[in-house]
Amino acid sequence: MAGAAATMAGLSLTSVMTGKAFAQGSDTLRVGFAARGLRTIDPHQSIQGVDNWAIIALYDKLVDLPRWRFPDTQDDLVPRLATSWQGSEDSKTWTIQLREGVQFHKGYGEMTSEDVKYTFDRATDAPRVGGVRAKFTNIASVETDGPYTVIFNLDQPDPLFLLGALSDYDAGIMSKKAIEEKGDEAIGTDPIGTGVYMLDSVATDPSQGLILTANPDYWDTPAATPRLQLMYIADTTARTLALLSGDVQIIEGVRAPGWADSMAQRDPNLIFDVVSPGSFFTIQFNLTKPPFDDIRVRQALFYGIDRDEITSAIAPISKRTYGLNPPSFPGGFTAETIPAEIAYNYDPEKAKALLAEAGFPNGLSFTNDTSQREDFSAIMLMIQDQLRRINVNMELNIKDHTAFHADQNVGTNILSQQSSAMPPVPTQVILTYLAAEAEVKADGSGGSNMSHYGVTIPGIDDLLNQALAEPDLEKRIAIVQEIEVKALTDAVILPVSNNGFMMVRSNKVDLGFEVESGYVNWPLSQAAFV
């Protein structure tokens, strides 16, 4: 990047990209992400999706997805730290056999059932963990039966327990000894897992990110590349140029109109890896902030947002969604099956009429936060323009992505935005965004229910409990659809789009598998230079 004059956060682009903080060489694979710095690599505290790429390299899960797609059935999950599992007839008890001889990093000893129990006891302890807790609240207790057998006892039956609760980054198995020795806060930057990589160092320059080195005692296939550098390059131009110049080999793609086509023209050899359905982009109204406690105002804005226009602009990676679960998931509503009264098809005149009925014949104004990250800012700028057509002025305060999440996670925003990947488990998005137990908290200890639904106004918790108590999957899906209808009728959450998550890499890097679907961070353990 010699001669580059652009600057980022007070640093010359040259100094950011030449990687002076770490030695360069073909033994190091460099990946650039759209954020300004690390928040935490504690699986139970992570709220910034790009940090999860480090988490899945440092920690192993009991089970994992086939590389790299959502499984057709739960039986297709791949054994990792678990070697086998058995669910009870009522799906309320799951017995898991552990792999023997797996060692934690840096001499912290063998992974046993005590570590698994400790991990999930911690994941369900509200004072100690963040928004991931909602995923694990169905765990009533965890028992051990010797060093290599773990028994999960659930409050409610869950036929998809392994896929919903155990297959994502936040189910990484942590070292009891390490956490007790280091403490909850320190483990966020000094992690001890069993993963294929272990932490070498965290750079003082946030853009230089983390260096991970191959775990020499790994129980499975060793890492194909000795070192992995995960870099935080929020600036789109800097990230793009870093890839084109070869300073990094993989970057987080820009989910904005025309970017992928432009990159393909500049370098036709680039490879675009996209998972679908990717991230569920939703917006939630903060029901504690007038006038958004008035359902007519909320419905007006829903009718004033043209989701077809948004998804067309960000095509092909952005696809229209209708209910909270995407059409490709079990029970997901489609354009043909969504009830007309909650479809919220674009209707600016109806929006204006609802605003007038609510006492705002001349419209209204409010200030809202969004992230500078391209998928957030592109969508929210389009929504801003659309709302102007119904005389609603949403002044956007565009923040650094890391700061945006930190602020929104304590409930400061009015029209909150979430962009998260979910497994094909119909109840998961409900537990994450709509359950009263997942309500956002001012101290940051809450979850991702940014609307305060079920607390400020009656929510869906009774129906959710019914769904979770239903062992028959088809009957459970029917209750989930009823929940979605109620939440959309109450106009507390609007599903905007499913945005395929895109990473762009040099053709000199082979991942070792094809990316199809799944979570928006995938293993780099077999990524190698070719």
PDB file of C-alpha atoms in Angstrom, residues 284-285 287 298 433-440 449-461 483-493:
ATOM      1  CA  GLN A 284     -37.657  -3.269  16.898  1.00  0.00           C
ATOM      2  CA  PHE A 285     -39.530  -0.327  18.391  1.00  0.00           C
ATOM      3  CA  LEU A 287     -42.024   0.642  23.545  1.00  0.00           C
ATOM      4  CA  ARG A 298     -45.650   1.773  14.936  1.00  0.00           C
ATOM      5  CA  TYR A 433     -35.990 -11.175  20.268  1.00  0.00           C
ATOM      6  CA  LEU A 434     -39.443 -11.502  21.845  1.00  0.00           C
ATOM      7  CA  ALA A 435     -39.212 -13.328  25.173  1.00  0.00           C
ATOM      8  CA  ALA A 436     -39.622 -11.136  28.254  1.00  0.00           C
ATOM      9  CA  GLU A 437     -36.636 -12.918  29.778  1.00  0.00           C
ATOM     10  CA  ALA A 438     -34.481 -11.562  26.938  1.00  0.00           C
ATOM     11  CA  GLU A 439     -35.402  -7.920  27.708  1.00  0.00           C
ATOM     12  CA  VAL A 440     -32.552  -5.454  27.188  1.00  0.00           C
ATOM     13  CA  ASN A 449     -35.505  -7.998  23.258  1.00  0.00           C
ATOM     14  CA  MET A 450     -34.932  -4.320  22.483  1.00  0.00           C
ATOM     15  CA  SER A 451     -38.647  -3.506  22.389  1.00  0.00           C
ATOM     16  CA  HIS A 452     -39.332  -4.501  26.035  1.00  0.00           C
ATOM     17  CA  TYR A 453     -42.143  -6.654  24.650  1.00  0.00           C
ATOM     18  CA  GLY A 454     -43.840  -8.724  27.320  1.00  0.00           C
ATOM     19  CA  VAL A 455     -42.820  -6.176  29.958  1.00  0.00           C
ATOM     20  CA  THR A 456     -44.230  -2.863  28.733  1.00  0.00           C
ATOM     21  CA  ILE A 457     -47.196  -4.502  27.002  1.00  0.00           C
ATOM     22  CA  PRO A 458     -48.392  -8.135  27.105  1.00  0.00           C
ATOM     23  CA  GLY A 459     -46.155 -10.291  24.964  1.00  0.00           C
ATOM     24  CA  ILE A 460     -45.960 -13.825  23.651  1.00  0.00           C
ATOM     25  CA  ASP A 461     -44.504 -15.651  26.640  1.00  0.00           C
ATOM     26  CA  ILE A 483     -46.515 -16.080  17.935  1.00  0.00           C
ATOM     27  CA  GLU A 484     -45.254 -14.366  14.797  1.00  0.00           C
ATOM     28  CA  VAL A 485     -48.790 -13.235  13.936  1.00  0.00           C
ATOM     29  CA  LYS A 486     -49.236 -11.721  17.399  1.00  0.00           C
ATOM     30  CA  ALA A 487     -45.881  -9.920  17.410  1.00  0.00           C
ATOM     31  CA  LEU A 488     -46.537  -8.482  13.960  1.00  0.00           C
ATOM     32  CA  THR A 489     -50.091  -7.535  14.904  1.00  0.00           C
ATOM     33  CA  ASP A 490     -48.662  -5.653  17.898  1.00  0.00           C
ATOM     34  CA  ALA A 491     -46.115  -4.082  15.510  1.00  0.00           C
ATOM     35  CA  VAL A 492     -43.143  -4.449  17.837  1.00  0.00           C
ATOM     36  CA  ILE A 493     -40.706  -6.059  15.403  1.00  0.00           C
TER      37      ILE A 493
END
